[in-house]
Coordinates of C-alpha atoms in Angstrom, one line a residue:
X1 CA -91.8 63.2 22.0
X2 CA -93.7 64.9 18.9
X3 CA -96.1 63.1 17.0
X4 CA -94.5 63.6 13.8
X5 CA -92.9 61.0 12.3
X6 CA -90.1 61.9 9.7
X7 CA -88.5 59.7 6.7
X8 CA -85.3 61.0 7.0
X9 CA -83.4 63.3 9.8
X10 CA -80.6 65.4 8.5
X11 CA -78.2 66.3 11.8
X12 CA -76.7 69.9 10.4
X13 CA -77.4 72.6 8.1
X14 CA -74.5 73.3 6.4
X15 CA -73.8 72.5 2.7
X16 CA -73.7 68.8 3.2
X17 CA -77.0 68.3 5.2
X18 CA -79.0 71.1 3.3
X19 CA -77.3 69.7 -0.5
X20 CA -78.7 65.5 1.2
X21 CA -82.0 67.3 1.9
X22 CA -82.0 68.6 -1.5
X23 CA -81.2 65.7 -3.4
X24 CA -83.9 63.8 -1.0
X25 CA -86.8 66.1 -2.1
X26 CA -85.8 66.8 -5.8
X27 CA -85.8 62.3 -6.0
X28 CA -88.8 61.6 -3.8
X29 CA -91.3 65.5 -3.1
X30 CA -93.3 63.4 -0.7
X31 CA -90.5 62.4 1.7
X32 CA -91.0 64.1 5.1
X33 CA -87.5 65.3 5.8
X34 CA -86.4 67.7 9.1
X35 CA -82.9 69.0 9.4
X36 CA -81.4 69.8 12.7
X37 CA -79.0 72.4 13.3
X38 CA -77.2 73.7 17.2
X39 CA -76.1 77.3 15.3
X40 CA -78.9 80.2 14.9
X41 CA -78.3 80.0 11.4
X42 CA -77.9 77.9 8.0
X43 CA -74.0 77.5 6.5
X44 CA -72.2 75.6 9.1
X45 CA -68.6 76.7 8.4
X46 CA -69.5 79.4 6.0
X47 CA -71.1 82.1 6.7
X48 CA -71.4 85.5 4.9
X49 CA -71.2 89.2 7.2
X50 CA -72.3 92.4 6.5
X51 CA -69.2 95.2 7.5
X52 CA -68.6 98.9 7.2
X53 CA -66.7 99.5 3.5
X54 CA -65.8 102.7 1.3
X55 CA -69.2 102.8 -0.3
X56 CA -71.0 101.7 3.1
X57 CA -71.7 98.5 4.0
X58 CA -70.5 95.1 2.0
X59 CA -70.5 91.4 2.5
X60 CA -67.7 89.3 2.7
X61 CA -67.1 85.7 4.0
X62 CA -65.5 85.0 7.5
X63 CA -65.4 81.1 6.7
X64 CA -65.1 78.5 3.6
X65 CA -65.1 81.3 0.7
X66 CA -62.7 79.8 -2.6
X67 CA -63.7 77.3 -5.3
X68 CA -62.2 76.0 -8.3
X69 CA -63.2 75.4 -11.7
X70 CA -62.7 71.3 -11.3
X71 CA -65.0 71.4 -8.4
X72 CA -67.5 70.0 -9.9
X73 CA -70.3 69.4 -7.4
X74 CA -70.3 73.1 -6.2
X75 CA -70.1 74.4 -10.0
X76 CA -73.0 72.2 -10.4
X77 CA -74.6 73.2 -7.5
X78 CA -74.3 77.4 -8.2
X79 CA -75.2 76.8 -11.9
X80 CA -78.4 75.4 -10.4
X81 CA -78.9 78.1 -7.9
X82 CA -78.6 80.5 -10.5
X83 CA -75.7 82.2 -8.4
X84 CA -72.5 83.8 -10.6
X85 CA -68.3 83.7 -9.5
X86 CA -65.8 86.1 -10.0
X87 CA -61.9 85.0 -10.2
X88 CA -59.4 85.8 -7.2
X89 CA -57.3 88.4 -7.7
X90 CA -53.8 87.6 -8.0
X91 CA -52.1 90.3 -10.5
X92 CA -49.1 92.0 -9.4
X93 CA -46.2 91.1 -6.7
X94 CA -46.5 88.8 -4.0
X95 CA -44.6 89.4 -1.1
X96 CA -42.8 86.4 0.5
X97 CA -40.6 86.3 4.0
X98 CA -39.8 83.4 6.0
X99 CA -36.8 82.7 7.8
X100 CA -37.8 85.0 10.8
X101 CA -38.5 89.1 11.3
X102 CA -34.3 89.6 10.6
X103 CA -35.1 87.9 7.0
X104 CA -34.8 89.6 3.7
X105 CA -38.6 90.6 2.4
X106 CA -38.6 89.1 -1.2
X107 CA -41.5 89.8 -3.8
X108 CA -42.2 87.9 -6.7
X109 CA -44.7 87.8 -9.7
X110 CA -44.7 84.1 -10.7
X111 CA -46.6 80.8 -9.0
X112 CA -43.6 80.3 -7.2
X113 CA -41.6 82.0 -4.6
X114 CA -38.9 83.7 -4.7
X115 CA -36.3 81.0 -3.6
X116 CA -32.4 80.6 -4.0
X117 CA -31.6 78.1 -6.4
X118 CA -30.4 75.9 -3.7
X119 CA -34.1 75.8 -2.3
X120 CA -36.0 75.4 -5.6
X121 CA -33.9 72.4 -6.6
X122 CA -34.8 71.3 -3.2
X123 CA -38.3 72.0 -3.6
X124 CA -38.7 70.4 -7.1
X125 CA -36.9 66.9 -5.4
X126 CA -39.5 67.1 -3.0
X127 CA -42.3 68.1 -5.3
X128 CA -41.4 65.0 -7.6
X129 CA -41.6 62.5 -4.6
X130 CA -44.8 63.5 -3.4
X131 CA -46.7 63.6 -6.8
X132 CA -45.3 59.4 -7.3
X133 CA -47.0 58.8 -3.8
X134 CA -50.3 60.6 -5.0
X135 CA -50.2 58.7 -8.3
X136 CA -50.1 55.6 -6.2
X137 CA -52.7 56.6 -3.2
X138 CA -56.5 55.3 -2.7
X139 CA -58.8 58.0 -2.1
X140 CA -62.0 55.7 -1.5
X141 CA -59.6 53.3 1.0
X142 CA -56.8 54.7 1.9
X143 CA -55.4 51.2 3.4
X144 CA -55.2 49.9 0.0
X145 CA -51.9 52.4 -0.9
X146 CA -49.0 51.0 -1.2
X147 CA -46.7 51.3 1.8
X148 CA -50.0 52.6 3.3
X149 CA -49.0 50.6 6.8
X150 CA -45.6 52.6 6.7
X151 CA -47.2 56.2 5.4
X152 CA -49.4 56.1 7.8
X153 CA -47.1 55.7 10.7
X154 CA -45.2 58.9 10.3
X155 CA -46.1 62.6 10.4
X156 CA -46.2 65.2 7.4
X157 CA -43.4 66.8 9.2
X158 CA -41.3 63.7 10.2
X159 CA -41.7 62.9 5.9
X160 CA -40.5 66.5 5.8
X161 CA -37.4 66.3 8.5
X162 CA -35.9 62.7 6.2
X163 CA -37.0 63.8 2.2
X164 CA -36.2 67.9 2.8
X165 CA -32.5 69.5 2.7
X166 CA -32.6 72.7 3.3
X167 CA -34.1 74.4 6.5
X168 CA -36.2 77.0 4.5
X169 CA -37.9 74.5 2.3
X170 CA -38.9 72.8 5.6
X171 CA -40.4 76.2 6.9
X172 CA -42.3 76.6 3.8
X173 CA -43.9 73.2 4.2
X174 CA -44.7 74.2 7.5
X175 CA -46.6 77.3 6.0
X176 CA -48.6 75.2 3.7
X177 CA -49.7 72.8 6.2
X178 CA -51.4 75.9 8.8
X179 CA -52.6 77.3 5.6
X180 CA -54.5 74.5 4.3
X181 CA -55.5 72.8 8.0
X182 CA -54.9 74.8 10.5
X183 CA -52.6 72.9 11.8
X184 CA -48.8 72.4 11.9
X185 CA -47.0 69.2 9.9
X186 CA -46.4 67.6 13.4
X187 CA -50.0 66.4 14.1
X188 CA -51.1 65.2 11.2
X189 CA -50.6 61.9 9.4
X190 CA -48.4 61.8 6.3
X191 CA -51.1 58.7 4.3
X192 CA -53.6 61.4 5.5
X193 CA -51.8 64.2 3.9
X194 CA -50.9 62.4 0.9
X195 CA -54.9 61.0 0.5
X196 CA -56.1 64.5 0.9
X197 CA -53.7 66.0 -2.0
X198 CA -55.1 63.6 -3.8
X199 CA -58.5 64.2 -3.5
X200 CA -57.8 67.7 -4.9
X201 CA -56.0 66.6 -8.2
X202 CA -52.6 67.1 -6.8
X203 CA -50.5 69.3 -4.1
X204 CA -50.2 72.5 -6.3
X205 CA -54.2 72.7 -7.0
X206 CA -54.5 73.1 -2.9
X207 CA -51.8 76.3 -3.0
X208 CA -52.7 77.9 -5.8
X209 CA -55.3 80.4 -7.1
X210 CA -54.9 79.8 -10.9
X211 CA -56.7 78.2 -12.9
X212 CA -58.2 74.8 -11.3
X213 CA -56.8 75.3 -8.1
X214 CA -58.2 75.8 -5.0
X215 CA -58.5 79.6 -4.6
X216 CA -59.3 80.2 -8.3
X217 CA -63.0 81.9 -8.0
X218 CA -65.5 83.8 -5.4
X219 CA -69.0 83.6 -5.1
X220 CA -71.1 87.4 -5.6
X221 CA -72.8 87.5 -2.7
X222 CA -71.2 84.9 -0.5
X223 CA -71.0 81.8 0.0
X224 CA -73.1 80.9 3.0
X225 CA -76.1 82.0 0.3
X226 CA -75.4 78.5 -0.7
X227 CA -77.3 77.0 2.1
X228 CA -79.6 79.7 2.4
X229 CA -80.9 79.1 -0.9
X230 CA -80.8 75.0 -0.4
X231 CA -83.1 75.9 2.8
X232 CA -85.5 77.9 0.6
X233 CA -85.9 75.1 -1.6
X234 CA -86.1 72.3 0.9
X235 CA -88.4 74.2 3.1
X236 CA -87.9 76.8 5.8
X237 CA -90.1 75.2 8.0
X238 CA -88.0 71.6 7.6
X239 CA -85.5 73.3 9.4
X240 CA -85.3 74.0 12.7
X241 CA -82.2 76.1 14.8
X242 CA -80.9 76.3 17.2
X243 CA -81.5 72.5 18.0
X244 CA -78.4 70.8 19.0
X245 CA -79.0 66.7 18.7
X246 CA -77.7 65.4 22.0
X247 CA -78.6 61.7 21.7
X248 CA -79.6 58.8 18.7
X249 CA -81.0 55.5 19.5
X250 CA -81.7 52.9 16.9
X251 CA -84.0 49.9 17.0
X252 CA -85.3 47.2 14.2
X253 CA -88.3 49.4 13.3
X254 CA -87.2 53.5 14.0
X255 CA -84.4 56.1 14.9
X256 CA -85.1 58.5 17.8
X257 CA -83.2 61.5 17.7
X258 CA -83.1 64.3 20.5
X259 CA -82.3 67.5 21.5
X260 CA -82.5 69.3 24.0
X261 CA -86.5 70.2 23.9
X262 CA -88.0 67.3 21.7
X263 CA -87.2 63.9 20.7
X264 CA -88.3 63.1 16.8
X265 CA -89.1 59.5 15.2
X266 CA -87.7 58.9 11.7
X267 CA -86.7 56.0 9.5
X268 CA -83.0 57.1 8.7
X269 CA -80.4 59.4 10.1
X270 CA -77.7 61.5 8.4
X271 CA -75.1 62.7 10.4
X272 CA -73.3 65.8 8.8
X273 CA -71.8 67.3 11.5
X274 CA -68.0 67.5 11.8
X275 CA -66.3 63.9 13.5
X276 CA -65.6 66.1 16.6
X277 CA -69.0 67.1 17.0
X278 CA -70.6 63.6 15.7
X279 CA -68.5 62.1 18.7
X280 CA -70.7 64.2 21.3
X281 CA -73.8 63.0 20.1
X282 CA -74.9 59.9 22.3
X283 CA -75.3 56.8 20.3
X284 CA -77.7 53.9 21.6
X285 CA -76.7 51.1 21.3
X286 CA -73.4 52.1 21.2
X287 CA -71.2 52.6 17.6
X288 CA -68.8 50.0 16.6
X289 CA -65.8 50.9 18.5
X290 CA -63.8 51.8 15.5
X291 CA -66.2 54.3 14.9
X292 CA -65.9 55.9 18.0
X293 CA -62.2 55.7 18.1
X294 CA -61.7 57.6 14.8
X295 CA -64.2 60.1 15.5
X296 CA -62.5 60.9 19.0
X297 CA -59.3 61.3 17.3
X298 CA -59.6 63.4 14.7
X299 CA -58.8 67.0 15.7
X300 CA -59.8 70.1 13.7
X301 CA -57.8 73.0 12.8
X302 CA -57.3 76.1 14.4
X303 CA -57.7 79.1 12.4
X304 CA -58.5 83.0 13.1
X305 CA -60.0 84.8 10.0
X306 CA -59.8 88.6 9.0
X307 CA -60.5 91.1 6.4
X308 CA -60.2 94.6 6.4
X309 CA -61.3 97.2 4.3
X310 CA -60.0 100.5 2.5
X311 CA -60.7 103.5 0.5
X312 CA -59.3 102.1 -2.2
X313 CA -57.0 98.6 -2.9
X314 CA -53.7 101.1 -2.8
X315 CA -51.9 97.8 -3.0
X316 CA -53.2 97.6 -6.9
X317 CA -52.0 101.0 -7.2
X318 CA -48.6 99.6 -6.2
X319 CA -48.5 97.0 -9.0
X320 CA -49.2 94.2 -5.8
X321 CA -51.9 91.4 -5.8
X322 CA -52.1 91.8 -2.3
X323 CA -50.7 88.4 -1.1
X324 CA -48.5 87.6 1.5
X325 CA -46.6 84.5 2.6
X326 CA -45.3 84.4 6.0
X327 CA -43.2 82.1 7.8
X328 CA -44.0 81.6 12.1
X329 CA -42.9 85.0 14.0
X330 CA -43.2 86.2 17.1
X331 CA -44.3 89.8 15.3
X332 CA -46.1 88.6 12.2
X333 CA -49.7 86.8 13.4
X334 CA -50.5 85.8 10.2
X335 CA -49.6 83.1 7.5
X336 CA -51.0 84.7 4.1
X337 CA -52.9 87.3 3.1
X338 CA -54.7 87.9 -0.4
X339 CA -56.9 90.4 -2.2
X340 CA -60.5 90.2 -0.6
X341 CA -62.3 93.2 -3.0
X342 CA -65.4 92.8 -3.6
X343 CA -67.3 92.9 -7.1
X344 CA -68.9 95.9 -6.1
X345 CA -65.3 97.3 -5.6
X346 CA -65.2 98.0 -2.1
X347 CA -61.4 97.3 -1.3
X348 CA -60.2 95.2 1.1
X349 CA -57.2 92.7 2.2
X350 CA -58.4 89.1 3.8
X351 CA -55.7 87.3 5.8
X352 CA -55.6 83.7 8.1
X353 CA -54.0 83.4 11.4
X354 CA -53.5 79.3 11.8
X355 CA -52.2 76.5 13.4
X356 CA -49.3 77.3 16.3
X357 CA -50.1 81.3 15.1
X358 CA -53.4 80.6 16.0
X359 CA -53.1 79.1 19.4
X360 CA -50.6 81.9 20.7
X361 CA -52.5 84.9 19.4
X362 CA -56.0 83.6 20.2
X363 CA -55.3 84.3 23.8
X364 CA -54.2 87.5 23.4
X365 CA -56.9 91.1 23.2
X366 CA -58.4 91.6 19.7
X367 CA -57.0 94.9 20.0
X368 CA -53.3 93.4 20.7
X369 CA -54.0 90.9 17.3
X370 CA -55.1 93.9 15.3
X371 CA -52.4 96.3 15.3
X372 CA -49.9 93.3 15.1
X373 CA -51.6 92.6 11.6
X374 CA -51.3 96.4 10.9
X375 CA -48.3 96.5 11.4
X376 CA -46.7 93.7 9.4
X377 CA -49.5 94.7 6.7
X378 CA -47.4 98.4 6.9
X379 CA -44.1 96.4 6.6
X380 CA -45.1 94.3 3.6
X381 CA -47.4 96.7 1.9
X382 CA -46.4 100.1 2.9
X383 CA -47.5 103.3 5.2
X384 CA -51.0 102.7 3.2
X385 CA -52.2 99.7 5.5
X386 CA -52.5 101.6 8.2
X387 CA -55.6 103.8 7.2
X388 CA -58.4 100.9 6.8
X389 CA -61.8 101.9 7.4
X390 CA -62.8 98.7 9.5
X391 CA -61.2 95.3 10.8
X392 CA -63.0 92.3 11.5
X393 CA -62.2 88.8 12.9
X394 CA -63.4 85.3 13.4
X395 CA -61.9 82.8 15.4
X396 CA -63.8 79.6 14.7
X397 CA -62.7 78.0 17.8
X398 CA -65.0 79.8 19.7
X399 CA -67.8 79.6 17.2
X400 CA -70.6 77.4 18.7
X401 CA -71.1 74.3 17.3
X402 CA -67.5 74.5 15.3
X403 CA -64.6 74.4 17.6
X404 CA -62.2 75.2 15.0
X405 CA -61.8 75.1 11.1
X406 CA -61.3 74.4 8.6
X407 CA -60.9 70.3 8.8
X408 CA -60.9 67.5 11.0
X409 CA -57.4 65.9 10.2
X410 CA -56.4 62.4 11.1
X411 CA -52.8 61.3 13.8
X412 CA -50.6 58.9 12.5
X413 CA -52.2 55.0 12.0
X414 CA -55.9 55.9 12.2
X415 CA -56.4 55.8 8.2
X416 CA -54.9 51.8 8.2
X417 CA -56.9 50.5 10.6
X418 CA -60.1 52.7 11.1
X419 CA -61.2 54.6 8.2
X420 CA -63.6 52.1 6.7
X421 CA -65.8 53.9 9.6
X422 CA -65.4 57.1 8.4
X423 CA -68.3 56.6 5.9
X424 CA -70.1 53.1 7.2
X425 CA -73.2 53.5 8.0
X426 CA -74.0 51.9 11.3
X427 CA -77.4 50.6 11.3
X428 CA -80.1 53.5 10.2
X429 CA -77.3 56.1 10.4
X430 CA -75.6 57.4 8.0
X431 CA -72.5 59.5 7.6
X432 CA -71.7 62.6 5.7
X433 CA -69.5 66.1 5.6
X434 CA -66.9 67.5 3.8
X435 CA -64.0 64.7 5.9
X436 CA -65.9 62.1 3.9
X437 CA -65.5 63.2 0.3
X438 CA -63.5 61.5 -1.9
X439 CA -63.2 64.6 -4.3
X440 CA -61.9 67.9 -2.4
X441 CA -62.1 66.3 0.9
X442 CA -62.1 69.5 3.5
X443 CA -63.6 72.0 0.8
X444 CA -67.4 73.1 0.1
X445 CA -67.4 70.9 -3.0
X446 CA -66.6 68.0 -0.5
X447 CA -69.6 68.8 1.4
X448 CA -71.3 68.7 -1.2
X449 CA -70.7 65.3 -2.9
X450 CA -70.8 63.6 0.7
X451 CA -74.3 64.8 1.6
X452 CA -75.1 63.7 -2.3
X453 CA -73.8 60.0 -1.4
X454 CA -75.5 60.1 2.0
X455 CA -78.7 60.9 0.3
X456 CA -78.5 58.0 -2.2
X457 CA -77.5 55.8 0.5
X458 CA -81.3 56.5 2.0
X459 CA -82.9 56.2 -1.3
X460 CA -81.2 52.9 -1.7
X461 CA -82.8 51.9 1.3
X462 CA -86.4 53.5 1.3
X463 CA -87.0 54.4 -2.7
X464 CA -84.4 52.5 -4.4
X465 CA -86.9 52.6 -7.5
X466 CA -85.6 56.5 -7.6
X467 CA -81.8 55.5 -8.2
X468 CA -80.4 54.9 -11.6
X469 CA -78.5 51.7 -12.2
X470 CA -75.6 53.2 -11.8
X471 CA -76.1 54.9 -8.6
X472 CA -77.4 51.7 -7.6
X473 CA -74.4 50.1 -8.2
X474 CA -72.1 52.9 -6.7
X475 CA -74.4 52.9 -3.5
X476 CA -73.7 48.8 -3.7
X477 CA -70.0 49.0 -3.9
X478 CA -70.0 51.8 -0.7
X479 CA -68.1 54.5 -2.8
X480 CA -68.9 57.3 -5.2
X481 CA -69.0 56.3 -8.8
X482 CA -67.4 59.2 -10.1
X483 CA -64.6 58.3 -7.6
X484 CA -62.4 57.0 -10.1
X485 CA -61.8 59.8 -12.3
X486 CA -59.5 61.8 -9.1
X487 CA -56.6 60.3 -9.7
X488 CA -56.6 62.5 -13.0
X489 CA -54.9 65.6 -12.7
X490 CA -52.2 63.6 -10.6
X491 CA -51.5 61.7 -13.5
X492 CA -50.7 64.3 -15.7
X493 CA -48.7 66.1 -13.3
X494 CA -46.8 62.6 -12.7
X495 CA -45.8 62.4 -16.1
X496 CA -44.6 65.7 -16.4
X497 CA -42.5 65.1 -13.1
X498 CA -41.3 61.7 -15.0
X499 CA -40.4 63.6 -17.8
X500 CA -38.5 66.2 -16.4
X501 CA -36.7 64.1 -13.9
X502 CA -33.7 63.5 -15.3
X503 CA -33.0 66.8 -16.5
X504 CA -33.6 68.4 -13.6
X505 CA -31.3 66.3 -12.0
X506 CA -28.5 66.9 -13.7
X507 CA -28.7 70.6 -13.9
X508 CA -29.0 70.5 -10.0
X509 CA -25.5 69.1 -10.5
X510 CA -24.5 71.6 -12.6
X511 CA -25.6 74.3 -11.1
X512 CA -24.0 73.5 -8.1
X513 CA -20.4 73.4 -10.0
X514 CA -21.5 76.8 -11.8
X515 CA -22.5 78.7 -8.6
X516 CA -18.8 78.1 -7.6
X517 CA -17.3 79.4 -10.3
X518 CA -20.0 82.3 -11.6
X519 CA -22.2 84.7 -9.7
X520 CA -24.3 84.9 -12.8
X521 CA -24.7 81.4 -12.8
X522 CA -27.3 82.3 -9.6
X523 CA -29.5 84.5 -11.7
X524 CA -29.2 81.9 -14.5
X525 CA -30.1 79.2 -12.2
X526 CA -33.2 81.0 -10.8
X527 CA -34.2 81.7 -14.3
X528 CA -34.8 78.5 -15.3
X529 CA -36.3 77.2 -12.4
X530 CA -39.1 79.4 -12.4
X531 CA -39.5 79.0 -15.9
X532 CA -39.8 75.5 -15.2
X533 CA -42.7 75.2 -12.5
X534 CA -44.2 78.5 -14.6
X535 CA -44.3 75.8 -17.9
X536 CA -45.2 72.6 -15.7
X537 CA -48.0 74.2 -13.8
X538 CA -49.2 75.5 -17.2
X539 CA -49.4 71.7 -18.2
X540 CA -51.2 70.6 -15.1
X541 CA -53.8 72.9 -15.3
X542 CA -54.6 71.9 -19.1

């Protein structure tokens, strides 16, 4: 055992431990703090690379790289770094094909897909359930939703199978869930599903890169600079790599926490590391057993990422944005694609191979997984996509100390009856990561506001004189004070849904009567569909 003795130990250096080690030393410069991270470097799942590109070398992100402008906590967090955004590139036609390699390869230019009139009345049914079920969920505890015993016990997919008519709507669901966990619709609860929409203002904000939604802006630079530049300030030599914590014990006086090579006293713990990983750690005494029985059953995603760089973004050229939407083929690896160039200008595509994609092509040669994403880039984009000057890839299931990405996810009746754990501090541990947020749960920002509540949980505990009555208060009631304020975005888009209800319903009747009688009636139909979610997400986003 060293003979140091440390206030707090942060467990992980990614944006949550490094923003609670932050937040520690900014309240209290004289608390002794050490974070612990397994990797060989800061970021946890970012991390920034270096690759060959048109003018030489340029750096792009192979893990978490999108924000949005209502992520507050990581706005606030680059404003104070002094670090600048760019927007996402989305100008130009989108191409969209699902329904198999034999399908029809649709573009479009608006937020929504190019669907038959069947499918977007379909989709705007759907839509409208899902955003009365947000408007009605519990971020902070889950449990407390209505029907939550009920949500909880069915799948996204099996909500999907009974509320969905049409087969393509239910392959586009599909999509959305490997995009946004890595995982298909089948293994992850629907009150989970529902609670994590929620979390981000509403379904669309999660989908989108418009304005406030989830793939709106960039970071210059990176964004695993993040953490580099939190480690700078809390102090290189508080953190120590490569040192993977094996074991914690607890006792009325201290904490002892171990790795492999040394064992370190401190008087609180905060455990930032992602529930599958937290579950290896040996706990002594033992953690309350619904503790341990969430953690050990909340699986992360699977996801393969990879950019690719050009010349020149010939796509732009071609009046594209770059983005692609693809459904589950046994040709196409990937599910989307979108404009990766960097504000330098060196061009380049970034796509995501998840879920079920993910688990049949990460056994195959990275060779075999390239030219498969050549050539579907070639069909979608043209000859063009061929000629790239490099291809790189990252499967974070093999990363150590990750096992997959981008989320832990929770099976059907865990949230009911266990996730009080989730963020319950047992004894002089205390819990953070992006899984516990209750404002973009599973992004960077989440990250960020949980190791922010972890750290005012300490100070409550050894400063309390350095939390304002309010944090006080919030620490007191075992949730975030600004908490209450997610449930506004949903709101607006609820009453827009509201609103529209009735009239959408009846020209879904109408239409159907027209589209027997008129084949304009189609291009009419489509028309005003698209104006609609064009208009509605316009409203949303105010």
């Amino acid at each position: 055992m060293t003979a140091d003795i440390w206030d707090v130990i942060i467990v992980g250096a990614g944006l949550s431990g490094l923003s609670a080690a932050h937040l520690l030393r900014k309240r209290n410069a004289k608390f002794r703090i050490l974070v612990l991270e397994g990797k060989d470097r800061v970021g946890g799942r970012t991390v920034s690379t270096e690759i060959p590109a048109a003018s030489g070398v340029d750096r792009w992100d192979f893990g978490g790289q999108w924000i949005g402008s209502t992520q507050t906590h990581i706005l606030e967090l680059i404003k104070e770094l002094g670090l600048e955004t760019y927007p996402q590139f989305s100008i130009g036609k989108k191409v969209h094909h699902m329904g198999g390699p034999g399908a029809k390869v649709r573009t479009y230019s608006t937020s929504i897909p190019a669907l038959s009139p069947l499918v977007l009345m379909d989709l705007t049914q759907l839509l409208w359930k899902i955003d009365r079920l947000l408007a009605t969920v519990c971020v902070q505890d889950p449990s407390m939703t209505p029907g939550a015993v009920e949500l909880d016990s069915m799948t996204l997919q099996s909500y999907i199978d009974e509320q969905a008519w049409t087969t393509e709507l239910k392959e586009e669901m599909g999509l959305c869930s490997r995009s946004l966990f890595g995982m298909e619709p089948s293994q992850m609860s629907f009150l989970f599903f529902l609670m994590f929409a929620a979390a981000a203002g509403g379904l669309l904000a999660l989908l989108e890169s418009t304005p406030g939604c989830a793939q709106e802006l960039k970071i210059k630079g990176g964004t695993q600079q993040l953490s580099q530049c939190l480690a700078e300030r809390v102090g290189f030599k508080n953190v120590r790599l490569g040192s993977a914590v094996t074991a914690i014990w607890q006792d009325a006086e201290w904490a002892r926490v171990s790795t492999t090579t040394n064992t370190f006293l401190c008087r609180a713990v905060i455990v930032t590391c992602p529930p599958h990983l937290a579950a290896k750690i040996h706990y002594q005494p033992a953690l309350p057993s619904q503790r341990e029985f969430l953690t050990q059953n909340m699986p992360v995603g699977h996801m393969i990422k990879f950019i690719l760089t050009y010349q020149t973004a010939f796509w732009r050229e071609k009046a594209s944005s770059g983005e692609i939407v693809a459904g589950s083929s046994t040709e196409c690896p990937f599910c989307v694609t979108f404009d990766a160039t960097s504000p330098s200008g060196n061009a380049a595509l970034v796509g995501f191979i998840a879920g079920q994609q993910a688990s049949q092509w990460s056994s195959k040669e990275s060779g075999e997984r390239r030219e498969a994403v050549l050539s579907s880039l070639v069909k979608y984009l043209g000859p063009e996509a061929r000629f790239f000057i490099h291809y790189e890839e990252k499967d974070w299931a093999k990363e150590d100390y990750s096992g997959g990405c981008p989320v832990n996810v929770m099976a059907p009746g865990l949230l009911t009856y266990y996730h009080p754990s989730l963020r319950k501090p047992c004894g002089r541990i205390h819990w953070a990561g992006t899984e516990t947020a209750t404002l973009w749960c599973g992004y960077m920002s989440g990250a960020v506001q949980s190791g922010q509540r972890a750290a005012l949980e300490v100070l409550a505990e050894l400063f309390p004189m350095s939390l304002t009555r309010e944090e006080q208060d919030a620490v007191q009631n075992k949730h975030s004070a600004e908490g209450a304020a997610k449930q506004t975005p949903t709101s607006k888009l609820r009453y827009l849904c509201t609103s529209k209800a009735v009239v959408i319903a009846t020209l879904a009747i109408s239409a159907a009567v027209l589209l027997a009688r008129n084949q304009n009636a189609v291009l009419n139909t489509k028309a005003y569909f698209t104006n609609v979610f064009t208009t509605r997400h316009k409203i949303f986003v105010l």
